[in-house]
XYZ file of N, CA and C in Angstrom:
642
model
N 72.711 -7.888 160.102
C 72.507 -7.089 158.980
C 72.411 -5.591 159.078
N 73.144 -4.767 157.764
C 73.315 -3.449 157.680
C 72.368 -3.340 156.027
N 71.046 -2.111 156.385
C 71.102 -1.777 155.574
C 71.507 -0.836 154.702
N 71.412 -0.783 153.235
C 71.173 0.513 152.702
C 70.114 0.734 152.126
N 69.698 1.979 152.200
C 68.532 2.851 151.888
C 69.213 3.715 150.660
N 68.494 2.961 149.971
C 69.241 3.824 148.175
C 67.894 4.564 147.926
N 67.553 5.412 147.219
C 67.146 6.328 146.436
C 66.866 7.830 147.626
N 67.855 8.046 148.535
C 67.321 8.978 149.535
C 67.537 10.415 148.993
N 67.811 10.638 148.260
C 67.947 11.734 146.866
C 66.089 12.092 146.507
N 64.303 11.220 146.999
C 63.732 11.486 146.492
C 63.130 11.958 147.564
N 62.291 13.295 147.114
C 61.276 14.113 148.351
C 61.228 13.423 149.707
N 60.141 11.742 149.277
C 59.445 11.327 150.197
C 60.471 10.719 151.280
N 62.110 10.522 150.676
C 62.624 9.457 151.686
C 62.657 10.086 152.573
N 62.676 10.748 153.691
C 63.404 11.495 154.337
C 62.467 10.527 155.996
N 61.115 10.597 154.919
C 60.370 10.046 156.561
C 60.323 8.738 156.355
N 60.778 8.432 155.658
C 60.511 6.592 155.563
C 61.884 6.101 155.911
N 63.268 6.699 155.459
C 63.669 7.086 156.479
C 64.310 6.721 157.695
N 63.664 8.135 158.134
C 63.520 8.258 159.798
C 62.937 6.699 160.403
N 61.793 6.306 159.646
C 60.597 5.480 160.465
C 61.114 3.475 159.979
N 62.194 3.178 158.877
C 63.126 2.180 159.519
C 64.119 2.249 160.205
N 64.572 3.308 160.548
C 65.579 3.943 161.687
C 64.911 3.293 162.645
N 63.744 3.918 162.623
C 63.356 4.118 164.165
C 62.981 2.584 164.842
N 62.883 1.796 163.813
C 62.170 0.515 164.146
C 63.318 -0.981 163.846
N 64.849 -0.288 163.656
C 65.273 -1.188 164.770
C 65.733 -1.425 165.658
N 66.111 -3.214 166.112
C 66.539 -3.675 164.801
C 65.195 -4.290 164.244
N 65.338 -5.301 163.412
C 64.036 -5.463 163.410
C 64.856 -6.497 162.493
N 63.925 -7.805 161.936
C 64.171 -8.833 161.006
C 65.977 -9.582 160.822
N 66.209 -9.325 162.287
C 67.976 -9.267 161.588
C 68.569 -8.231 161.298
N 68.192 -7.099 161.095
C 69.015 -5.542 160.530
C 69.058 -4.654 161.840
N 70.132 -4.236 162.132
C 71.090 -3.455 163.072
C 70.784 -2.105 162.863
N 71.120 -2.079 161.677
C 71.607 -0.179 161.149
C 71.035 -0.057 159.989
N 70.590 0.763 159.431
C 70.711 1.574 158.483
C 70.884 2.677 158.317
N 71.335 2.829 156.573
C 72.606 3.710 156.761
C 71.748 4.874 154.787
N 70.758 5.807 154.153
C 71.215 6.337 153.543
C 71.654 6.593 152.629
N 71.221 6.736 151.638
C 71.997 6.813 149.950
C 71.757 6.798 149.061
N 72.581 7.285 148.268
C 72.204 7.420 146.869
C 72.908 6.981 145.483
N 72.242 6.064 145.079
C 72.936 5.313 144.294
C 73.861 5.397 143.326
N 71.993 6.333 142.530
C 73.328 7.585 141.626
C 74.001 7.897 141.443
N 74.102 8.650 142.259
C 75.479 10.146 142.874
C 76.589 8.870 143.169
N 76.972 8.824 143.430
C 77.963 7.247 144.118
C 78.475 6.721 142.255
N 77.573 6.446 141.975
C 78.041 6.124 140.695
C 78.776 6.771 139.786
N 77.371 7.986 140.194
C 78.644 9.292 138.372
C 80.126 9.563 139.738
N 79.954 9.333 140.920
C 81.130 9.850 141.264
C 82.399 8.791 140.993
N 81.790 7.685 140.628
C 83.474 7.008 140.148
C 82.884 6.914 138.748
N 82.418 7.013 138.147
C 82.050 6.404 136.393
C 83.378 8.482 136.465
N 83.166 9.983 136.723
C 84.069 10.016 136.470
C 85.097 10.101 136.808
N 85.575 9.423 138.180
C 87.465 9.336 138.573
C 87.803 7.894 137.545
N 86.776 7.557 137.052
C 87.441 6.552 136.053
C 87.903 7.234 135.113
N 86.947 7.517 134.528
C 87.466 8.366 133.049
C 88.822 9.576 133.326
N 88.381 9.617 134.765
C 89.658 11.052 134.867
C 88.964 12.796 134.622
N 87.327 12.646 134.168
C 86.545 13.701 133.906
C 86.250 14.413 135.395
N 86.570 14.045 135.983
C 85.667 14.848 137.708
C 86.254 16.001 137.601
N 85.505 17.329 137.948
C 86.057 18.326 137.578
C 86.607 18.676 140.044
N 87.388 19.146 139.907
C 88.024 18.671 141.433
C 87.278 19.710 141.788
N 86.908 20.737 141.523
C 85.611 21.999 142.084
C 84.736 21.573 142.996
N 83.906 20.236 142.194
C 82.932 20.199 142.647
C 82.371 20.031 144.031
N 81.092 19.408 144.531
C 80.587 19.534 145.787
C 81.531 18.243 146.792
N 81.998 17.945 148.006
C 82.071 16.949 148.178
C 81.936 15.422 148.118
N 82.760 14.255 147.787
C 82.388 13.373 146.913
C 81.000 12.774 148.238
N 80.146 11.826 147.466
C 79.057 10.913 148.217
C 79.421 10.003 149.648
N 79.054 9.964 149.982
C 79.685 8.855 151.658
C 78.715 7.408 152.429
N 77.772 7.893 151.173
C 76.941 6.421 151.626
C 77.077 5.040 151.473
N 77.478 4.752 150.580
C 78.220 3.562 150.423
C 79.487 3.106 151.671
N 80.180 4.362 151.558
C 80.960 4.275 152.738
C 80.835 4.020 154.266
N 79.784 4.394 154.458
C 79.451 4.423 155.311
C 78.303 3.822 156.003
N 77.645 3.032 155.039
C 76.941 1.687 155.021
C 77.878 0.474 155.251
N 79.139 0.383 154.484
C 79.901 -0.762 154.315
C 80.698 -0.211 156.127
N 80.984 0.651 156.413
C 81.477 1.200 157.807
C 80.280 -0.110 158.629
N 79.251 0.779 159.205
C 78.135 0.078 159.313
C 78.382 -1.391 159.714
N 78.472 -2.029 158.434
C 78.633 -3.644 158.671
C 79.657 -3.935 159.033
N 80.864 -3.340 159.472
C 81.638 -3.743 159.697
C 82.070 -3.844 161.232
N 81.473 -2.859 161.825
C 81.042 -3.394 163.600
C 80.128 -3.684 164.438
N 79.251 -4.150 163.190
C 78.462 -4.896 163.966
C 79.362 -6.223 163.994
N 80.659 -6.481 163.636
C 81.034 -8.090 164.138
C 82.466 -7.752 163.738
N 83.334 -6.800 164.090
C 84.334 -5.973 164.002
C 85.519 -7.065 163.474
N 86.451 -6.611 163.086
C 87.472 -7.886 162.582
C 88.818 -7.258 163.955
N 89.365 -8.869 163.891
C 90.982 -8.587 164.938
C 92.083 -7.733 163.084
N 92.067 -6.690 164.390
C 93.784 -6.214 162.757
C 94.317 -6.979 162.807
N 95.417 -7.664 162.603
C 96.846 -8.673 162.761
C 98.087 -7.537 161.831
N 99.016 -7.260 162.177
C 100.471 -6.219 161.358
C 101.066 -7.483 161.857
N 101.851 -8.062 160.915
C 102.322 -8.835 160.204
C 103.805 -8.537 160.381
N 105.076 -8.578 160.737
C 106.377 -7.710 160.673
C 107.086 -8.670 160.909
N 108.253 -8.243 159.661
C 109.923 -9.230 160.102
C 110.954 -8.483 160.461
N 110.351 -7.526 161.561
C 110.969 -7.422 162.757
C 110.572 -5.929 163.654
N 110.971 -6.076 165.211
C 109.740 -5.976 165.557
C 110.574 -4.397 166.627
N 111.582 -4.199 165.570
C 111.845 -2.673 166.099
C 111.899 -1.994 165.342
N 112.226 -2.243 164.228
C 111.167 -1.480 162.749
C 110.471 -1.032 162.264
N 109.728 -2.870 162.612
C 108.705 -2.833 162.261
C 108.495 -3.223 160.796
N 109.351 -3.488 159.880
C 109.739 -4.471 158.756
C 108.305 -4.507 157.958
N 108.393 -4.274 156.899
C 106.988 -5.468 156.158
C 107.622 -7.280 155.849
N 106.465 -8.058 155.792
C 107.600 -9.243 155.614
C 107.374 -9.127 154.339
N 108.931 -10.025 154.233
C 109.236 -10.300 152.405
C 108.257 -11.197 151.005
N 107.811 -11.688 152.692
C 106.764 -12.870 151.801
C 105.190 -12.028 151.104
N 105.194 -10.797 151.653
C 103.723 -10.096 151.198
C 104.679 -9.062 150.294
N 105.697 -8.695 149.649
C 105.804 -7.653 148.824
C 105.185 -7.588 147.507
N 105.256 -8.942 146.841
C 104.391 -9.298 145.562
C 102.693 -8.976 145.730
N 102.256 -8.957 146.735
C 100.323 -8.643 147.760
C 100.751 -7.557 147.263
N 101.644 -6.657 147.378
C 101.506 -5.307 148.272
C 102.075 -4.494 146.841
N 102.509 -5.295 145.808
C 102.525 -3.987 144.551
C 101.805 -5.182 143.305
N 101.267 -6.148 143.571
C 100.852 -6.856 142.326
C 99.140 -7.408 142.220
N 98.528 -7.192 143.548
C 97.854 -8.307 143.658
C 96.531 -7.874 143.342
N 95.855 -8.306 143.042
C 94.664 -8.395 141.823
C 92.761 -7.699 143.079
N 93.414 -7.350 144.219
C 92.504 -6.294 145.006
C 93.266 -4.912 145.372
N 94.038 -5.012 144.638
C 94.898 -3.453 145.029
C 93.764 -2.206 143.507
N 93.623 -1.519 144.398
C 93.134 -0.459 143.495
C 93.354 0.173 141.987
N 92.927 0.433 140.766
C 92.802 0.456 139.301
C 93.347 2.452 139.697
N 94.057 2.423 138.461
C 94.250 4.146 138.672
C 93.123 4.748 138.885
N 91.940 4.567 138.672
C 90.466 5.222 138.017
C 89.899 5.097 139.766
N 90.207 4.174 140.794
C 89.987 4.076 142.052
C 90.511 4.606 142.718
N 92.605 4.807 142.644
C 93.190 5.277 143.298
C 92.484 7.025 143.460
N 91.592 7.273 141.704
C 91.322 8.399 141.955
C 89.509 9.141 142.557
N 89.683 7.746 143.164
C 88.196 7.795 143.664
C 88.327 7.606 145.297
N 89.589 7.174 146.160
C 89.961 7.382 147.042
C 90.418 8.881 147.360
N 91.448 9.077 146.646
C 92.039 10.728 146.239
C 90.841 11.519 146.359
N 89.513 11.550 145.706
C 88.781 12.170 145.451
C 88.177 12.392 146.502
N 87.821 11.209 147.470
C 86.730 11.259 148.679
C 87.648 11.393 149.965
N 88.745 11.960 149.763
C 90.086 12.722 150.959
C 90.444 11.318 152.077
N 90.359 10.080 151.204
C 90.850 8.730 151.620
C 92.544 8.987 151.580
N 92.790 8.046 152.287
C 94.488 7.537 152.674
C 94.862 6.366 151.190
N 95.862 6.451 150.190
C 96.349 5.795 149.313
C 96.964 4.563 149.651
N 97.563 3.166 149.142
C 97.861 2.502 149.201
C 99.207 2.613 149.234
N 99.885 2.397 150.477
C 101.685 2.558 150.628
C 101.854 1.957 149.195
N 102.504 1.463 148.967
C 103.085 1.216 147.942
C 102.569 2.173 146.604
N 101.168 2.540 146.282
C 100.971 3.540 145.607
C 102.482 5.152 145.146
N 102.835 4.708 143.893
C 103.452 5.731 143.727
C 102.674 7.170 142.618
N 102.856 8.004 142.506
C 102.151 8.564 142.284
C 102.537 9.600 140.523
N 103.787 9.893 140.982
C 104.106 10.026 140.034
C 104.161 8.985 138.539
N 104.724 7.946 139.170
C 104.664 6.971 138.142
C 103.327 5.998 137.771
N 102.362 6.743 138.724
C 101.528 5.719 138.212
C 101.202 4.907 138.218
N 101.844 3.881 139.259
C 102.288 2.495 138.901
C 102.071 2.119 140.614
N 102.035 0.871 141.394
C 102.914 0.488 142.669
C 104.166 -0.182 142.625
N 104.398 0.821 143.364
C 106.080 0.440 143.312
C 106.886 0.318 144.991
N 107.855 -1.223 144.792
C 108.152 -1.279 146.188
C 109.256 -0.260 146.578
N 109.139 0.166 148.084
C 110.406 1.353 148.340
C 111.994 0.555 148.375
N 112.603 1.494 147.737
C 114.402 0.902 148.403
C 114.360 0.716 149.635
N 115.844 0.008 149.748
C 115.977 -0.640 150.532
C 116.099 -0.086 151.264
N 116.412 1.692 151.913
C 117.002 2.250 152.476
C 115.390 3.058 153.454
N 114.363 2.638 152.310
C 112.944 3.467 152.623
C 111.780 2.188 153.038
N 112.335 0.980 152.967
C 111.235 -0.172 153.451
C 111.240 0.509 155.442
N 112.547 0.540 156.171
C 112.064 0.683 156.797
C 111.728 1.808 158.043
N 111.873 2.595 157.326
C 110.580 3.943 157.525
C 109.082 3.412 157.159
N 109.200 2.014 156.674
C 107.238 2.420 156.812
C 107.233 1.179 158.190
N 106.034 1.363 158.612
C 105.788 1.074 159.896
C 104.340 0.215 159.875
N 103.899 -0.779 159.496
C 103.271 -1.713 160.403
C 102.415 -1.130 158.430
N 103.174 -1.366 157.667
C 102.282 -1.455 156.247
C 101.149 -2.647 155.505
N 101.681 -3.079 156.534
C 99.785 -4.857 155.680
C 99.190 -5.191 157.409
N 98.062 -5.433 156.998
C 97.330 -5.668 158.087
C 95.962 -7.005 157.813
N 96.171 -7.769 158.015
C 95.075 -8.934 158.181
C 93.782 -9.214 158.861
N 93.075 -8.960 158.345
C 91.768 -9.144 159.479
C 91.377 -10.455 160.212
N 91.571 -10.278 160.646
C 91.130 -11.855 161.853
C 89.705 -11.812 161.976
N 88.772 -13.347 162.371
C 87.719 -12.911 163.482
C 88.202 -12.908 164.358
N 87.462 -12.542 165.008
C 87.469 -12.410 166.668
C 87.388 -13.749 167.275
N 88.671 -14.029 167.808
C 88.535 -15.182 168.885
C 89.966 -16.134 168.480
N 90.414 -15.461 167.172
C 91.581 -16.122 166.236
C 92.597 -16.003 167.184
N 93.882 -17.287 166.846
C 95.210 -17.307 168.008
C 96.793 -16.992 166.658
N 97.770 -16.597 167.459
C 98.430 -17.061 166.585
C 98.620 -18.240 166.183
N 97.982 -19.608 166.537
C 98.379 -20.431 165.682
C 97.703 -20.250 164.433
N 96.048 -19.511 163.994
C 95.282 -19.030 162.837
C 96.851 -18.516 162.034
N 96.736 -17.033 162.839
C 97.792 -16.248 161.793
C 98.693 -16.819 160.506
N 98.896 -17.481 161.751
C 100.503 -18.392 161.593
C 99.749 -18.938 159.614
N 98.635 -19.530 159.710
C 98.340 -20.644 158.694
C 97.314 -19.212 157.620
N 97.442 -18.366 158.180
C 96.478 -17.761 157.142
C 98.086 -16.688 156.053
N 99.228 -16.479 156.884
C 100.678 -16.334 156.414
C 100.934 -17.171 155.277
N 100.595 -18.232 155.963
C 101.474 -19.669 154.949
C 101.008 -19.334 153.634
N 99.307 -19.949 153.495
C 98.466 -19.798 153.043
C 98.025 -19.036 151.578
N 99.228 -17.711 152.125
C 99.166 -16.369 150.995
C 100.658 -16.575 150.208
N 101.330 -17.394 150.907
C 103.136 -17.629 150.958
C 103.743 -16.164 151.040
N 103.919 -15.944 152.278
C 103.912 -14.898 153.745
C 105.105 -15.448 154.059
N 104.357 -16.867 154.224
C 105.886 -18.212 155.620
C 105.779 -18.820 155.128
N 106.824 -19.871 155.494
C 106.787 -21.029 154.953
C 107.386 -21.602 155.789
N 107.495 -23.098 155.533
C 108.265 -24.287 156.722
C 107.278 -24.799 158.602
N 107.596 -24.926 159.008
C 106.750 -24.937 160.428
C 107.189 -23.244 161.519
N 105.762 -23.702 162.569
C 106.805 -22.776 163.577
C 107.046 -22.868 164.426
N 107.602 -22.236 165.061
C 108.738 -22.246 165.820
C 108.092 -21.312 167.125
N 108.385 -20.094 167.251
C 108.151 -19.058 168.418
C 107.656 -17.998 167.684
N 106.394 -17.177 168.130
C 106.222 -15.171 167.889
C 106.641 -14.921 169.236
N 106.361 -13.504 168.657
C 106.631 -12.325 170.067
C 105.341 -11.266 169.555
N 105.269 -10.536 170.108
C 104.346 -9.518 169.836
C 104.220 -8.082 170.816
N 103.366 -7.171 170.716
C 103.260 -5.641 170.839
C 101.927 -5.807 170.831
N 101.459 -4.576 171.403
C 100.278 -3.657 171.012
C 100.163 -2.382 170.459
N 101.123 -2.116 170.657
C 100.956 -0.373 169.407
C 102.929 -0.336 169.380
N 103.297 0.729 168.994
C 104.622 0.649 168.286
C 105.301 1.180 169.235
N 106.772 1.268 169.714
C 107.160 1.498 170.746
C 107.448 0.347 171.691
N 106.086 -0.327 171.813
C 106.025 -1.220 172.975
C 107.302 -2.514 173.328
N 107.648 -3.157 174.124
C 108.361 -3.608 174.351
C 107.716 -5.356 173.634
N 108.402 -6.273 172.408
C 107.460 -7.144 171.981
C 107.339 -8.640 173.867
N 106.406 -9.149 173.174
C 107.385 -10.361 174.456
C 106.639 -11.649 174.181
N 107.276 -12.510 174.451
C 107.120 -13.644 173.709
C 105.281 -14.298 173.560
N 104.620 -15.131 173.363
C 103.182 -15.187 172.817
C 103.382 -16.876 171.952
N 102.645 -17.440 172.952
C 102.136 -19.004 172.250
C 101.566 -19.403 171.646
N 101.598 -20.099 170.420
C 100.835 -20.630 168.988
C 99.728 -20.573 169.590
N 99.169 -20.911 170.646
C 97.592 -20.750 171.090
C 96.091 -18.874 171.971
N 97.995 -18.473 171.575
C 97.448 -17.281 173.060
C 95.895 -16.592 171.912
N 94.958 -15.992 172.165
C 93.956 -14.897 171.348
C 94.739 -13.937 171.075
N 94.374 -13.320 169.716
C 95.070 -12.150 169.680
C 94.012 -10.920 169.744
N 94.558 -9.964 169.902
C 94.113 -8.867 170.239
C 94.879 -7.363 170.467
N 93.928 -6.260 170.768
C 94.727 -4.400 170.173
C 95.305 -5.517 171.432
N 95.834 -6.204 172.712
C 97.193 -6.019 173.108
C 98.650 -6.665 172.633
N 97.886 -7.629 171.811
C 99.695 -8.797 171.305
C 98.843 -7.989 169.533
N 98.399 -7.567 168.822
C 97.779 -6.808 167.221
C 99.165 -6.849 166.713
N 100.169 -6.379 166.934
C 101.315 -5.813 165.609
C 102.497 -7.830 166.359
N 103.137 -8.670 165.238
C 103.308 -10.067 165.560
C 104.471 -10.307 164.579
N 105.393 -10.754 164.697
C 106.451 -11.304 164.582
C 106.613 -13.144 164.231
N 106.218 -14.111 163.555
C 106.213 -15.364 163.743
C 107.845 -15.841 163.004
N 108.232 -16.861 163.647
C 109.750 -17.469 163.600
C 109.015 -18.269 162.948
N 109.715 -18.841 161.806
C 109.780 -20.720 161.661
C 110.792 -21.148 161.365
N 110.816 -22.382 161.048
C 111.704 -23.509 160.744
C 112.382 -23.133 159.439
N 112.109 -22.497 158.323
C 112.983 -22.266 157.324
C 113.053 -20.530 156.978
N 114.360 -21.001 157.467
C 114.834 -19.494 157.611
C 114.825 -18.453 156.028
N 114.835 -17.630 156.377
C 114.946 -16.328 155.088
C 115.882 -15.947 155.297
N 115.989 -14.593 154.404
C 117.132 -13.492 154.490
C 116.785 -12.296 155.705
N 114.892 -12.206 156.278
C 115.079 -11.311 156.769
C 115.185 -11.939 158.814
N 114.819 -13.285 158.419
C 115.166 -14.134 159.831
C 116.282 -14.438 160.256
N 117.501 -13.879 158.933
C 119.165 -14.299 159.396
C 120.014 -13.433 160.313
């Protein structure tokens, strides 16, 4: 468990935060991050309304650091599904999710990401202030656009089912190939293989052919 220690802006908070962090781990808690919810919410509100002064001090990062510490307690396996192992182009079946899924940041949240120095979603088009798919010429230049967080111990079969459940793939599993890094030669990989850093870039082929499999 990760603890968020709010009201870090109060004069007496530093001593209490230190005591909590020194006592860890305790009662299931392993990490504790001090933060000030008020300043975090003010930052978000200002960006949502577009009224933030760009000359203001750095964005508060307490919530981000708390979430990061929670993820690190049980890090997921990051899997990058692709349609081509030579140019790492994305799966066409994920295009709609890349530009129209409800989980994508709104314009206001895009401002928050920008204001805190984060990286914007790949398909965000700033001049149009909208999510736009790149042209056919541009799509081959986008490497590893999509990533799927999987539980540690997940296999190729688990990734196949995850992709099938969201409509990115259809048909039955035929074969797969994978690599650990860009530029690395892909190797055939069995359905039962556990995924990790050494085989996180993966192309899965099914018996229902689509344009990208032809």
